[in-house]
Amino acid sequence: MPGKLKAKIVAGRHLPVMDRASDLTDAFVEVKFGNTTFKTDVYPKSLNPQWNSEWFKFEVDDEDLQDEPLQITVLDHDTYSANDAIGKVYIDIDPLLCSEAASVISGWFPIYDTIHGIRGEINVLIKVELFNDLNRFRQSSCGVKFFCTTSIPRCYRAAMVHGFVEELVVNEDPEYQWIDRIRTPRASNEARQRLISLMSGELQRKIGLKVLEMGGNAVVGYLQCFDLEGESGLVVRAIGTACTLDKLTSGSAPSTNTALPTSSSSPPPFSPSKPCSRQSSSSDTDLSLTPKTGMGSGGSAGKEAGPLKTLLRQQTQTALEQREFPFFTLTSFPPGFLVHVGGVVSARSVKLLDRIHNPDEPETRDAWWEEIRQEIKSHAKALGCHAVVGYSESTSICEEVCILSASGTAAILNPRYMREGCLDTGSTDHRLFLSVPDVLFTTIDMPPEAAVTGKGCLIQARLCRLKKKAQGEVNATAISNLLPFMEYELHTQLMNKLKLRSMNALFGLHIQISVGENMLLGLASATGVYLTALPAPGGIQIAGKTPGDLNNEHHILTIQKRINDTIAKNKELYQINPPELTEELVGSPIPEPRQRSRLLRSHSESSDELSELDLSHGKKDAFVLEIDDTDAVEDIHSLLTDNSPPTGFYSCNTELMPGIYNWTSGVQMFTSVRVFRLIHANLTNQGLNKIFTDLCENLLKSFYFKLRSMIPCCLCHLNFTVAVPEEELIQVAVTAVAMTFDKDHSQEKSADKPTTKEQLQFPLELCADSSSSNNQPSSKISGTASVDYGSFADRCSTWLELLRLKAHTIRRGSVKTSRRTQSLAHSACIHAHTPPCMPPGVTVVKMTPLSFLPGTRIIKYLGIINMFFIRETTSLREEGGVSGFLHSFIAEVFAMVRAHVAALGGNAVVSYSMKECVLMENPNKNQAQCLINVSGDAVICVKETDQEPMPSTTNTGQTCSSGADGAT
């Protein structure tokens, strides 16, 4: 199916001065696609050239249209020397290849240079014509839609969910091909960016072909990752969920998640708890989270458990015969899709990159990931489940060692959605009284049909472990030995913090372990809730090894009292007031032997081959923390000093905070990156844990301070990413969205009584003075006294006034690089707010990590935005140190994302994420390099009451620009 690509170069504006004699530029443009290149005429002596070129036409195969980006290079003409490069623009053609897509790409694109950043703009028109020749052996997958969102897109209906798709491509990294030549930064970076763009297009095409073979037309939950393996190569991986989607008419486009097909035999609600306070769903299906005690429905559970389990086994076996063990990257599901949730399943593996026989071939890495997935399958089967939802994969690479990680949630799905048609079981009663442990850990968002008591909160476990420097197999063995203990400690921390908050379930669990030369970092984030259907969590009891010691007994009693007081305080804070239960219903009794029969078993297994993995044996209300060494005391101390958000703030890492329903349209996205340099020579595990914990907590505290004007407010979709880019550096990147909600009149009064300054007294250390020549942060994160935020705000306002010019011009795309504004960052973080007033007509594309924008509905998806950028500097100190460098780079990335979305005709980016932020720094040589990969769905939104798209104008408090520690 060949196609014709047409491009027209209209004009440029705000180009940099390239001729110092005239303070002007002689600019022309090269337009390249594949092996064909066209050039415009030279427009002499102007910073705002008007080319108005003819249409440049490229006749290519549809395969090339998917693989290749359109490259636009702006150069300065020199008569007696080589032409000087001003910058490049890479434009992905794929959004034009769907029948429902935009017909033209038209707009102003920032001209980007990997050394100097944004250097003006260029106006481009692009059109594509496809000629369908019905080629059965075509190599393209034009027409397959891709979505980054991990839920069914909001203006579509899923006719069928086919299952898991994955692919990876491998190539040599241009960064490591400079053997006999001196590396030139611009040439290396541009070769890398071009190669990654090509590999990304090829990968997306191959994924699309797999979807077409399965009979689907879309990929939902598309997750693409880059593995920079150094000399071993460059790997681009992608996973997703293949679906068949039907477009809903504009009149029926819902403002909430579109449900999968339902039948008249949908199971009725059977939650044994009181009804959830949220609005009732259109579906009459409820999720099974019934404990073994059968709270509220124990009478019928015992009678029906046998036949229902038999029915479930038959349905599940039928589904498994129809399809392989399914993986789903979706984290949010329509009612009725999930029947039972088993819990988190995960697997990790340590590999040596130098053991790859042929670095250019993907077979070895495919085998690695297949091992991981097989282990995940076995864990899920041990939990009696036949599918994994909320599935994700990640890597952490240091030198030749690579840690492969995969995690998901074991689940039982409604078989109707796993094959064509609806499964007619001959019964209208599908109530499945399945048992779960007393505490539930999952990687998915909380199902809408799950009843919650009170509100949720963000729960984090943080851990650092030192390791000796080693090479090769010795290093891999040491890491392999540490991993199980780190995972166990992270889970223990999560369990302790969950119990301390009197909650019994975690949603959105994301555990990452990053490897460095001399340490391992572990960070687990989740949203804790009290699920009404699960047993009430018992208290925490402290025990010691030497009860005869009076001092020790007194110390234990003191800690016990603090824990009890903290639990009582958290119950009040999160409004957890469950219905009173009799003592025999709290916790889980030892099940009878007959009840321990395996839930699911294939026909090939005999009844004696496998015993059930009993996850709820014994009474769980007696939760004991034993103090047997110094580390245990420190763990309990850190547990008790884990601060709650200030009054009026809530935080979670799921899309929405459980327990809050009355959201307003006030939204503000922000991205923060903090880099911390360790300067202590003799660090211990305990000291390293303290530094890492303070770094994460101070990031959250800075958000609360900066967003204090939005109270009451909730930080949703908090996505933390940790890395060890160099031996002495710890990097934490955060993307989240602040959302406001309405409280009742009495709550608003009580929230307004304390002053904001009194609420936000945090033990933070102020950044270095502007006259300091050392741009690195101190190794001390937390001070002993509270900070006077009045003076802190005054200092910040001085920076903000000077940064507003650049932030403003970036939004307008008319950026004139100014060293004066770039050298104002003096710490590891800077925050840049949107100017309170902007000229009318300045377009701003709204951005959010959520799959929606509150107060709006999505009427059209225009395609995914998947962009990879490299930025390098040899004047790090002049650009404000690491903070100024990162701030400028992230703000430029946002400007380029917005420009591409606007050129497609969109006015918002949903499901936005920054997947990679790799920083390499050499302060002694005044150099730094950063690689950023961002993605999201370009959409057209309208207000709930409107039919036409929203005007793309700036609303105060809706979006702000971002930086090393800022908001967008």
CSV table of N, CA, C and O in Angstrom, one decimal, residues 462 464 521 674-680 683 687-702 728-732 762-768 776-787 789 792 827-829:
chain,number,residue,atom,x,y,z
A,462,ARG,N,11.0,3.1,51.4
A,462,ARG,CA,12.2,3.5,50.8
A,462,ARG,C,13.4,2.7,51.5
A,462,ARG,O,13.4,2.5,52.7
A,464,CYS,N,17.8,1.8,51.0
A,464,CYS,CA,19.1,1.8,50.3
A,464,CYS,C,20.0,0.8,50.9
A,464,CYS,O,20.0,0.5,52.1
A,521,LEU,N,19.0,1.1,45.3
A,521,LEU,CA,17.9,1.9,45.8
A,521,LEU,C,16.6,1.2,45.5
A,521,LEU,O,16.4,0.7,44.5
A,674,ARG,N,15.1,16.0,41.2
A,674,ARG,CA,16.2,16.4,42.2
A,674,ARG,C,17.3,15.5,42.1
A,674,ARG,O,17.2,14.3,42.1
A,675,VAL,N,18.5,16.1,42.0
A,675,VAL,CA,19.7,15.3,42.0
A,675,VAL,C,20.5,15.6,43.2
A,675,VAL,O,20.8,16.8,43.6
A,676,PHE,N,20.9,14.6,44.0
A,676,PHE,CA,21.6,14.8,45.3
A,676,PHE,C,23.0,14.1,45.2
A,676,PHE,O,23.1,13.0,44.8
A,677,ARG,N,24.0,14.9,45.6
A,677,ARG,CA,25.3,14.4,45.6
A,677,ARG,C,25.8,14.0,47.0
A,677,ARG,O,25.7,14.8,47.9
A,678,LEU,N,26.2,12.8,47.1
A,678,LEU,CA,26.7,12.3,48.4
A,678,LEU,C,28.2,12.7,48.5
A,678,LEU,O,29.0,12.3,47.7
A,679,ILE,N,28.5,13.3,49.6
A,679,ILE,CA,29.9,13.7,49.8
A,679,ILE,C,30.6,13.1,51.0
A,679,ILE,O,31.7,13.4,51.3
A,680,HIS,N,29.8,12.3,51.7
A,680,HIS,CA,30.4,11.6,52.9
A,680,HIS,C,31.2,10.4,52.4
A,680,HIS,O,30.7,9.6,51.6
A,683,LEU,N,29.7,6.2,54.3
A,683,LEU,CA,28.3,6.1,54.5
A,683,LEU,C,27.9,4.7,55.0
A,683,LEU,O,28.5,3.7,54.6
A,687,GLY,N,22.6,5.5,57.5
A,687,GLY,CA,22.8,6.9,57.0
A,687,GLY,C,22.2,7.1,55.6
A,687,GLY,O,21.6,8.2,55.3
A,688,LEU,N,22.5,6.2,54.8
A,688,LEU,CA,22.0,6.3,53.4
A,688,LEU,C,20.4,6.2,53.3
A,688,LEU,O,19.8,7.0,52.6
A,689,ASN,N,19.8,5.4,54.2
A,689,ASN,CA,18.4,5.3,54.2
A,689,ASN,C,17.8,6.7,54.7
A,689,ASN,O,16.8,7.1,54.1
A,690,LYS,N,18.5,7.3,55.7
A,690,LYS,CA,18.0,8.6,56.2
A,690,LYS,C,18.1,9.7,55.1
A,690,LYS,O,17.1,10.4,54.9
A,691,ILE,N,19.1,9.7,54.3
A,691,ILE,CA,19.3,10.7,53.2
A,691,ILE,C,18.2,10.5,52.2
A,691,ILE,O,17.6,11.4,51.7
A,692,PHE,N,18.0,9.2,51.8
A,692,PHE,CA,17.1,8.9,50.7
A,692,PHE,C,15.6,9.2,51.1
A,692,PHE,O,14.8,9.8,50.4
A,693,THR,N,15.3,8.8,52.4
A,693,THR,CA,14.0,9.1,52.9
A,693,THR,C,13.7,10.6,53.0
A,693,THR,O,12.6,11.1,52.6
A,694,ASP,N,14.7,11.4,53.5
A,694,ASP,CA,14.5,12.8,53.6
A,694,ASP,C,14.4,13.5,52.2
A,694,ASP,O,13.6,14.4,52.0
A,695,LEU,N,15.1,12.9,51.2
A,695,LEU,CA,15.0,13.5,49.9
A,695,LEU,C,13.6,13.3,49.3
A,695,LEU,O,13.0,14.3,48.8
A,696,CYS,N,13.0,12.1,49.5
A,696,CYS,CA,11.7,11.9,49.0
A,696,CYS,C,10.6,12.7,49.7
A,696,CYS,O,9.7,13.3,49.2
A,697,GLU,N,10.8,12.8,51.1
A,697,GLU,CA,9.8,13.5,51.9
A,697,GLU,C,9.9,15.0,51.6
A,697,GLU,O,8.9,15.7,51.6
A,698,ASN,N,11.1,15.5,51.5
A,698,ASN,CA,11.2,16.9,51.2
A,698,ASN,C,10.7,17.3,49.8
A,698,ASN,O,10.2,18.5,49.7
A,699,LEU,N,10.7,16.4,48.9
A,699,LEU,CA,10.1,16.7,47.6
A,699,LEU,C,8.6,16.9,47.8
A,699,LEU,O,8.0,17.8,47.3
A,700,LEU,N,8.0,15.9,48.5
A,700,LEU,CA,6.5,16.0,48.8
A,700,LEU,C,6.2,17.3,49.6
A,700,LEU,O,5.2,18.0,49.3
A,701,LYS,N,7.0,17.7,50.6
A,701,LYS,CA,6.8,18.9,51.3
A,701,LYS,C,6.9,20.1,50.5
A,701,LYS,O,6.1,21.1,50.7
A,702,SER,N,7.8,20.1,49.5
A,702,SER,CA,7.9,21.3,48.7
A,702,SER,C,6.7,21.4,47.8
A,702,SER,O,6.2,22.5,47.5
A,728,GLU,N,28.2,8.8,43.1
A,728,GLU,CA,27.8,9.6,44.2
A,728,GLU,C,26.5,10.4,44.1
A,728,GLU,O,26.3,11.3,44.8
A,729,LEU,N,25.7,10.0,43.1
A,729,LEU,CA,24.5,10.8,42.8
A,729,LEU,C,23.3,9.9,43.1
A,729,LEU,O,23.3,8.7,42.8
A,730,ILE,N,22.2,10.5,43.6
A,730,ILE,CA,20.9,9.9,43.7
A,730,ILE,C,19.9,10.9,43.0
A,730,ILE,O,19.9,12.1,43.3
A,731,GLN,N,19.2,10.3,42.1
A,731,GLN,CA,18.2,11.2,41.3
A,731,GLN,C,16.8,10.7,41.6
A,731,GLN,O,16.5,9.5,41.5
A,732,VAL,N,15.9,11.6,41.9
A,732,VAL,CA,14.5,11.4,42.1
A,732,VAL,C,13.7,12.3,41.2
A,732,VAL,O,13.9,13.5,41.2
A,762,PHE,N,8.2,23.0,57.6
A,762,PHE,CA,8.9,21.8,57.4
A,762,PHE,C,10.4,21.9,57.6
A,762,PHE,O,10.9,23.0,57.4
A,763,PRO,N,11.0,20.9,58.1
A,763,PRO,CA,12.5,21.0,58.4
A,763,PRO,C,13.3,20.8,57.1
A,763,PRO,O,13.9,19.8,56.8
A,764,LEU,N,13.2,21.9,56.2
A,764,LEU,CA,14.0,21.9,55.0
A,764,LEU,C,15.2,22.8,55.1
A,764,LEU,O,15.2,23.8,55.8
A,765,GLU,N,16.2,22.5,54.3
A,765,GLU,CA,17.4,23.3,54.3
A,765,GLU,C,17.3,24.2,53.1
A,765,GLU,O,17.0,23.8,52.0
A,766,LEU,N,17.5,25.5,53.3
A,766,LEU,CA,17.4,26.5,52.2
A,766,LEU,C,18.5,26.2,51.2
A,766,LEU,O,19.6,25.7,51.5
A,767,CYS,N,18.3,26.6,49.9
A,767,CYS,CA,19.3,26.4,48.9
A,767,CYS,C,20.4,27.4,49.1
A,767,CYS,O,20.3,28.4,49.8
A,768,ALA,N,21.5,27.1,48.4
A,768,ALA,CA,22.7,27.9,48.6
A,768,ALA,C,22.5,29.4,48.2
A,768,ALA,O,21.6,29.7,47.4
A,776,GLN,N,26.3,22.6,43.8
A,776,GLN,CA,25.8,21.3,44.3
A,776,GLN,C,25.2,21.4,45.7
A,776,GLN,O,25.7,22.2,46.5
A,777,PRO,N,24.1,20.7,45.9
A,777,PRO,CA,23.5,20.7,47.2
A,777,PRO,C,24.3,20.1,48.3
A,777,PRO,O,25.2,19.3,48.1
A,778,SER,N,24.1,20.5,49.5
A,778,SER,CA,24.8,20.0,50.6
A,778,SER,C,24.3,18.5,50.9
A,778,SER,O,23.2,18.1,50.5
A,779,SER,N,25.1,17.8,51.6
A,779,SER,CA,24.8,16.4,51.8
A,779,SER,C,23.7,16.3,52.9
A,779,SER,O,23.1,15.3,53.1
A,780,LYS,N,23.6,17.4,53.7
A,780,LYS,CA,22.5,17.4,54.7
A,780,LYS,C,21.2,17.9,54.1
A,780,LYS,O,21.1,19.0,53.5
A,781,ILE,N,20.2,17.1,54.2
A,781,ILE,CA,18.9,17.5,53.6
A,781,ILE,C,18.0,18.1,54.6
A,781,ILE,O,17.3,19.1,54.4
A,782,SER,N,18.0,17.6,55.8
A,782,SER,CA,17.1,18.0,56.8
A,782,SER,C,17.8,18.8,57.9
A,782,SER,O,18.8,18.4,58.5
A,783,GLY,N,17.2,20.0,58.2
A,783,GLY,CA,17.8,20.8,59.3
A,783,GLY,C,17.1,20.5,60.6
A,783,GLY,O,16.2,19.7,60.7
A,784,THR,N,17.6,21.1,61.6
A,784,THR,CA,17.0,20.8,63.0
A,784,THR,C,15.9,21.8,63.3
A,784,THR,O,15.1,21.5,64.2
A,785,ALA,N,15.9,22.9,62.6
A,785,ALA,CA,14.8,23.9,62.9
A,785,ALA,C,13.9,24.1,61.8
A,785,ALA,O,14.3,23.8,60.6
A,786,SER,N,12.7,24.6,62.0
A,786,SER,CA,11.8,24.9,61.0
A,786,SER,C,12.3,26.1,60.2
A,786,SER,O,12.9,27.0,60.7
A,787,VAL,N,11.9,26.1,58.9
A,787,VAL,CA,12.2,27.2,58.0
A,787,VAL,C,11.2,28.3,58.0
A,787,VAL,O,10.0,28.0,58.1
A,789,TYR,N,9.1,30.3,56.1
A,789,TYR,CA,8.8,30.3,54.7
A,789,TYR,C,8.4,31.7,54.2
A,789,TYR,O,8.3,31.8,53.0
A,792,PHE,N,11.6,32.5,52.6
A,792,PHE,CA,11.8,31.6,51.5
A,792,PHE,C,11.0,32.0,50.3
A,792,PHE,O,11.5,32.0,49.2
A,827,SER,N,20.1,25.7,43.4
A,827,SER,CA,20.0,24.5,44.2
A,827,SER,C,19.5,23.4,43.4
A,827,SER,O,19.5,23.5,42.2
A,828,ALA,N,19.2,22.3,44.0
A,828,ALA,CA,18.8,21.1,43.2
A,828,ALA,C,17.4,21.3,42.7
A,828,ALA,O,16.8,20.4,42.1
A,829,CYS,N,16.7,22.4,43.0
A,829,CYS,CA,15.3,22.5,42.6
A,829,CYS,C,14.9,24.0,42.3
A,829,CYS,O,15.4,24.9,43.0
